[in-house]
Short mmCIF file of C-alpha atoms in Angstrom, two decimals:
data_model
loop_
_atom_site.label_atom_id
_atom_site.label_comp_id
_atom_site.label_asym_id
_atom_site.label_seq_id
_atom_site.Cartn_x
_atom_site.Cartn_y
_atom_site.Cartn_z
CA ASP A 251 -0.17 0.00 0.02
CA ALA A 252 2.06 3.07 -1.18
CA GLY A 253 1.78 5.77 1.07
CA VAL A 254 1.86 9.59 0.45
CA THR A 255 4.45 10.03 -1.87
CA GLN A 256 5.81 14.05 -2.68
CA SER A 257 8.44 15.67 -5.69
CA PRO A 258 11.22 16.95 -5.68
CA THR A 259 12.92 15.51 -2.54
CA HIS A 260 14.99 18.90 -2.80
CA LEU A 261 14.46 22.30 -4.73
CA ILE A 262 16.82 24.95 -4.59
CA LYS A 263 15.38 28.39 -6.42
CA THR A 264 16.20 32.20 -6.51
CA ARG A 265 14.27 35.07 -4.87
CA GLY A 266 11.33 36.06 -7.57
CA GLN A 267 11.06 32.42 -8.83
CA GLN A 268 8.06 30.14 -9.01
CA VAL A 269 8.26 26.69 -7.73
CA THR A 270 5.60 23.77 -8.03
CA LEU A 271 5.45 20.98 -5.71
CA ARG A 272 3.71 17.62 -6.48
CA CYS A 273 1.85 15.22 -3.66
CA SER A 274 -0.03 12.09 -4.11
CA PRO A 275 -2.18 11.00 -1.56
CA LYS A 276 -2.42 7.60 0.43
CA SER A 277 -3.88 5.09 -1.89
CA GLY A 278 -7.92 5.63 -0.96
CA HIS A 279 -7.54 9.11 0.20
CA ASP A 280 -9.21 11.81 -1.16
CA THR A 281 -8.11 15.00 1.23
CA VAL A 282 -4.70 16.45 1.14
CA SER A 283 -3.60 19.20 3.21
CA TRP A 284 -0.38 21.45 2.76
CA TYR A 285 2.17 22.28 5.71
CA GLN A 286 5.39 24.24 5.82
CA GLN A 287 7.73 23.71 8.17
CA ALA A 288 10.56 26.40 9.22
CA LEU A 289 13.67 25.21 10.19
CA GLY A 290 13.65 24.22 14.23
CA GLN A 291 9.83 24.57 14.33
CA GLY A 292 6.45 22.43 13.81
CA PRO A 293 4.43 22.82 10.64
CA GLN A 294 2.32 25.54 9.83
CA PHE A 295 -0.56 24.66 8.03
CA ILE A 296 -1.26 26.48 4.25
CA PHE A 297 -4.27 24.93 2.80
CA GLN A 298 -6.49 21.55 2.27
CA TYR A 299 -8.03 20.48 -0.65
CA TYR A 300 -11.24 18.32 -1.31
CA GLU A 301 -13.20 17.80 -3.98
CA GLU A 302 -10.72 19.87 -6.30
CA GLU A 303 -11.29 22.76 -4.20
CA GLU A 304 -9.82 24.84 -1.51
CA ARG A 305 -11.67 24.14 1.89
CA GLN A 306 -9.51 25.74 4.21
CA ARG A 307 -6.68 27.86 4.53
CA GLY A 308 -4.18 29.27 6.74
CA ASN A 309 -2.02 32.36 7.66
CA PHE A 310 -0.34 32.40 4.24
CA PRO A 311 -0.45 35.10 1.29
CA ASP A 312 -2.02 34.79 -1.97
CA ARG A 313 1.73 34.03 -3.48
CA PHE A 314 0.83 30.59 -2.44
CA SER A 315 -1.67 28.69 -4.11
CA GLY A 316 -2.78 25.04 -4.78
CA HIS A 317 -4.83 22.73 -6.88
CA GLN A 318 -6.29 19.13 -6.68
CA PHE A 319 -6.67 16.94 -9.74
CA PRO A 320 -9.71 14.21 -10.62
CA ASN A 321 -6.97 11.64 -9.44
CA TYR A 322 -6.99 13.55 -5.81
CA SER A 323 -3.26 14.57 -6.26
CA SER A 324 -2.20 18.37 -5.66
CA GLU A 325 0.04 20.71 -6.45
CA LEU A 326 1.09 23.94 -4.09
CA ASN A 327 2.69 26.53 -6.21
CA VAL A 328 4.59 29.51 -4.86
CA ASN A 329 5.12 32.37 -6.31
CA ALA A 330 7.31 35.56 -6.36
CA LEU A 331 9.61 33.45 -3.85
CA LEU A 332 11.08 35.13 -0.60
CA LEU A 333 14.13 34.08 1.24
CA GLY A 334 11.82 33.06 3.99
CA ASP A 335 9.92 30.75 1.77
CA SER A 336 12.88 28.50 2.58
CA ALA A 337 11.27 25.25 4.67
CA LEU A 338 10.14 21.87 4.50
CA TYR A 339 7.11 21.51 2.59
CA LEU A 340 4.69 18.71 3.90
CA CYS A 341 1.74 17.29 2.51
CA ALA A 342 -1.02 15.13 4.10
CA SER A 343 -3.60 12.95 3.11
CA SER A 344 -7.02 11.77 4.52
CA PHE A 345 -10.29 10.75 3.26
CA LYS A 346 -14.05 11.37 3.81
CA SER A 347 -16.26 8.60 4.19
CA GLY A 348 -20.11 8.43 5.06
CA GLY A 349 -20.26 12.23 5.77
CA VAL A 350 -17.21 11.79 8.41
CA TRP A 351 -13.55 13.00 8.21
CA GLU A 352 -11.16 10.11 9.20
CA GLU A 353 -9.40 11.07 12.44
CA THR A 354 -5.81 11.18 11.13
CA GLN A 355 -3.45 12.97 8.39
CA TYR A 356 -0.62 10.46 7.08
CA PHE A 357 2.27 12.66 5.75
CA GLY A 358 4.81 12.25 3.01
CA PRO A 359 8.40 13.02 3.06
CA GLY A 360 8.52 16.28 2.19
CA THR A 361 10.31 18.54 -0.08
CA ARG A 362 13.15 20.68 1.04
CA LEU A 363 12.98 24.32 -0.37
CA LEU A 364 15.93 26.66 -0.37
CA VAL A 365 15.50 29.81 -1.91
CA LEU A 366 18.79 31.62 -2.44
CA ALA B 899 -7.46 30.47 18.48
CA GLN B 900 -5.90 27.12 19.75
CA THR B 901 -2.35 26.83 20.85
CA VAL B 902 -0.29 23.75 21.38
CA THR B 903 2.86 24.39 24.03
CA GLN B 904 5.88 21.91 24.33
CA SER B 905 7.99 23.09 26.84
CA GLN B 906 10.79 20.62 26.73
CA PRO B 907 12.89 21.75 23.49
CA GLU B 908 15.37 18.92 24.42
CA MET B 909 14.80 15.50 26.30
CA SER B 910 17.47 12.70 27.07
CA VAL B 911 16.74 8.75 28.11
CA GLN B 912 18.94 6.05 28.50
CA GLU B 913 18.30 3.09 26.40
CA ALA B 914 15.64 0.82 28.33
CA GLU B 915 14.61 3.27 30.27
CA THR B 916 11.21 5.45 30.40
CA VAL B 917 10.63 9.06 29.35
CA THR B 918 7.88 11.25 29.59
CA LEU B 919 7.20 14.42 27.17
CA SER B 920 5.02 17.24 28.21
CA CYS B 921 2.23 19.13 25.96
CA THR B 922 -0.15 21.59 26.97
CA TYR B 923 -2.84 22.97 24.71
CA ASP B 924 -5.14 26.02 24.74
CA THR B 925 -9.02 25.72 23.23
CA SER B 926 -12.42 26.14 24.36
CA GLU B 927 -14.10 23.73 22.39
CA SER B 928 -15.41 20.58 23.99
CA ASP B 929 -14.51 18.20 21.09
CA TYR B 930 -11.25 17.59 19.90
CA TYR B 931 -8.44 15.17 18.95
CA LEU B 932 -4.73 15.35 20.06
CA PHE B 933 -1.46 13.34 18.68
CA TRP B 934 1.80 12.89 19.05
CA TYR B 935 3.66 12.83 15.65
CA LYS B 936 7.64 11.49 15.43
CA GLN B 937 9.83 13.08 12.99
CA PRO B 938 12.93 11.46 12.84
CA PRO B 939 16.17 13.10 10.72
CA SER B 940 14.53 11.37 7.54
CA ARG B 941 11.75 14.32 7.92
CA GLN B 942 8.98 12.08 7.32
CA MET B 943 5.94 12.73 10.11
CA ILE B 944 4.94 9.29 11.78
CA LEU B 945 2.00 9.10 13.60
CA VAL B 946 2.73 7.57 17.08
CA ILE B 947 -0.72 7.97 19.17
CA ARG B 948 -3.88 9.91 18.96
CA GLN B 949 -6.76 10.63 21.63
CA GLU B 950 -9.86 11.55 20.93
CA ALA B 951 -11.46 14.48 23.73
CA TYR B 952 -14.29 12.28 24.47
CA LYS B 953 -12.76 9.42 25.58
CA GLN B 954 -11.60 9.30 29.17
CA GLN B 955 -9.37 6.51 28.66
CA ASN B 956 -6.04 7.00 27.95
CA ALA B 957 -4.40 5.83 24.24
CA THR B 958 -1.69 3.10 24.46
CA GLU B 959 0.15 1.89 21.37
CA ASN B 960 2.62 -0.75 22.65
CA ARG B 961 5.89 1.24 24.38
CA PHE B 962 3.80 4.57 23.71
CA SER B 963 1.09 5.77 26.39
CA VAL B 964 -0.40 9.52 26.73
CA ASN B 965 -1.84 10.93 30.16
CA PHE B 966 -4.57 13.04 29.26
CA GLN B 967 -5.80 15.53 31.60
CA LYS B 968 -8.81 17.23 30.04
CA ALA B 969 -9.70 19.68 32.57
CA ALA B 970 -5.76 20.68 32.90
CA LYS B 971 -5.46 20.60 29.10
CA SER B 972 -2.87 18.57 29.30
CA PHE B 973 -1.58 15.50 27.03
CA SER B 974 1.89 14.13 28.12
CA LEU B 975 3.45 11.08 25.97
CA LYS B 976 5.39 8.02 27.95
CA ILE B 977 7.64 5.86 26.06
CA SER B 978 8.86 2.71 28.10
CA ASP B 979 11.71 0.64 27.06
CA SER B 980 13.17 3.31 25.34
CA GLN B 981 15.24 2.26 22.31
CA LEU B 982 17.50 3.99 19.72
CA GLY B 983 15.41 4.30 17.04
CA ASP B 984 13.14 6.40 19.41
CA ALA B 985 15.56 9.52 18.95
CA ALA B 986 13.60 11.84 17.22
CA MET B 987 11.76 15.33 17.19
CA TYR B 988 8.31 14.64 18.90
CA PHE B 989 5.41 17.14 17.97
CA CYS B 990 2.36 17.46 19.73
CA ALA B 991 -0.59 18.33 17.67
CA TYR B 992 -4.34 19.32 18.09
CA ARG B 993 -7.32 19.22 16.03
CA SER B 994 -10.99 20.50 16.51
CA SER B 995 -13.25 17.44 15.77
CA PRO B 996 -14.58 16.54 12.47
CA GLY B 997 -17.04 18.77 11.64
CA ASP B 998 -18.31 20.77 8.49
CA TYR B 999 -15.86 23.77 8.62
CA GLY B 1000 -16.89 24.98 5.64
CA GLY B 1001 -16.38 21.28 4.46
CA SER B 1002 -13.32 20.84 5.67
CA GLN B 1003 -11.39 18.73 7.86
CA GLY B 1004 -10.06 21.11 9.90
CA ASN B 1005 -5.99 21.59 10.00
CA LEU B 1006 -3.06 20.17 12.39
CA ILE B 1007 -1.95 22.54 15.06
CA PHE B 1008 1.69 21.67 16.08
CA GLY B 1009 3.86 23.03 19.18
CA LYS B 1010 7.28 23.42 18.51
CA GLY B 1011 8.56 20.23 19.20
CA THR B 1012 10.83 18.18 21.38
CA LYS B 1013 13.91 16.44 20.23
CA LEU B 1014 14.76 13.43 22.35
CA SER B 1015 18.30 11.80 22.18
CA VAL B 1016 18.38 7.97 23.47
CA LYS B 1017 21.89 7.05 24.82
CA PRO B 1018 23.48 3.72 24.69
#
C-alpha cells in the first residue's frame, strides 16, 4: 500500500522565481493538506483541498496557491519566492467517508525548498 | 484560537528507560483530537498515538502511552523501554473534532517540538 509521496525531494530556487511542488495521497485518500515547516519549528498549515476545491486556508499570502486533480493528487505553487519561503513543505492526506472525516492525517516525506 | 505548547525543547533518556514528554494546549472547544507525531532525521512525520477528547481512557500503542488530563489541558507522552530508534523530534498536535467547517476536515495545530535523544 503506497503511502503519501512527494516530489521533488529537494529544490533550490532564487528569489522572485516560482516553484511547484507535487503530492500524491495515500491510496484511498481524497483529501490533501499542505504544511510549511521552517527549520526548528512545528509545521504550519497552508491549505486543504477536497473535491478539487480549496476548503480551508491558513495564514499564508496569495503567493501560495494550489490545485487538486481528479485523481486526488495535488500541487502547491509559490510565486515570487522570498528567502523566508525556505522550508520543508509537507503534504498530508486523509479521507471522508459516509459524511465523516477520518481522524488522522498521514504525511509524506516532504520537499526541502531552499531559496537563495 | 487554539495553541499547543511543548515546554521541553530537548530531552534525553537512557536506552531501556522511560521518558515523558509534555504538552499543553489551549482551546475553548469540548470535542477535539490530540496527536503525537514523530519526525526522525529522514523528515517523514509518523503518527505515534492519537487521543479523542471525549474518551476518558488514555490511549496506548505498544511502548507508547499518553496521560490525557482534559481539565488541565495536558497531553503527555510516555515512552517505555526506550530504544535507539526512538530518537527523533516529537510533535504534539491538536485538531478540532471533524465537522463541517465549510466542508473541511480541519487543520492540525502543532507545538514546536521536543528533540529526544536516546543514549546507549
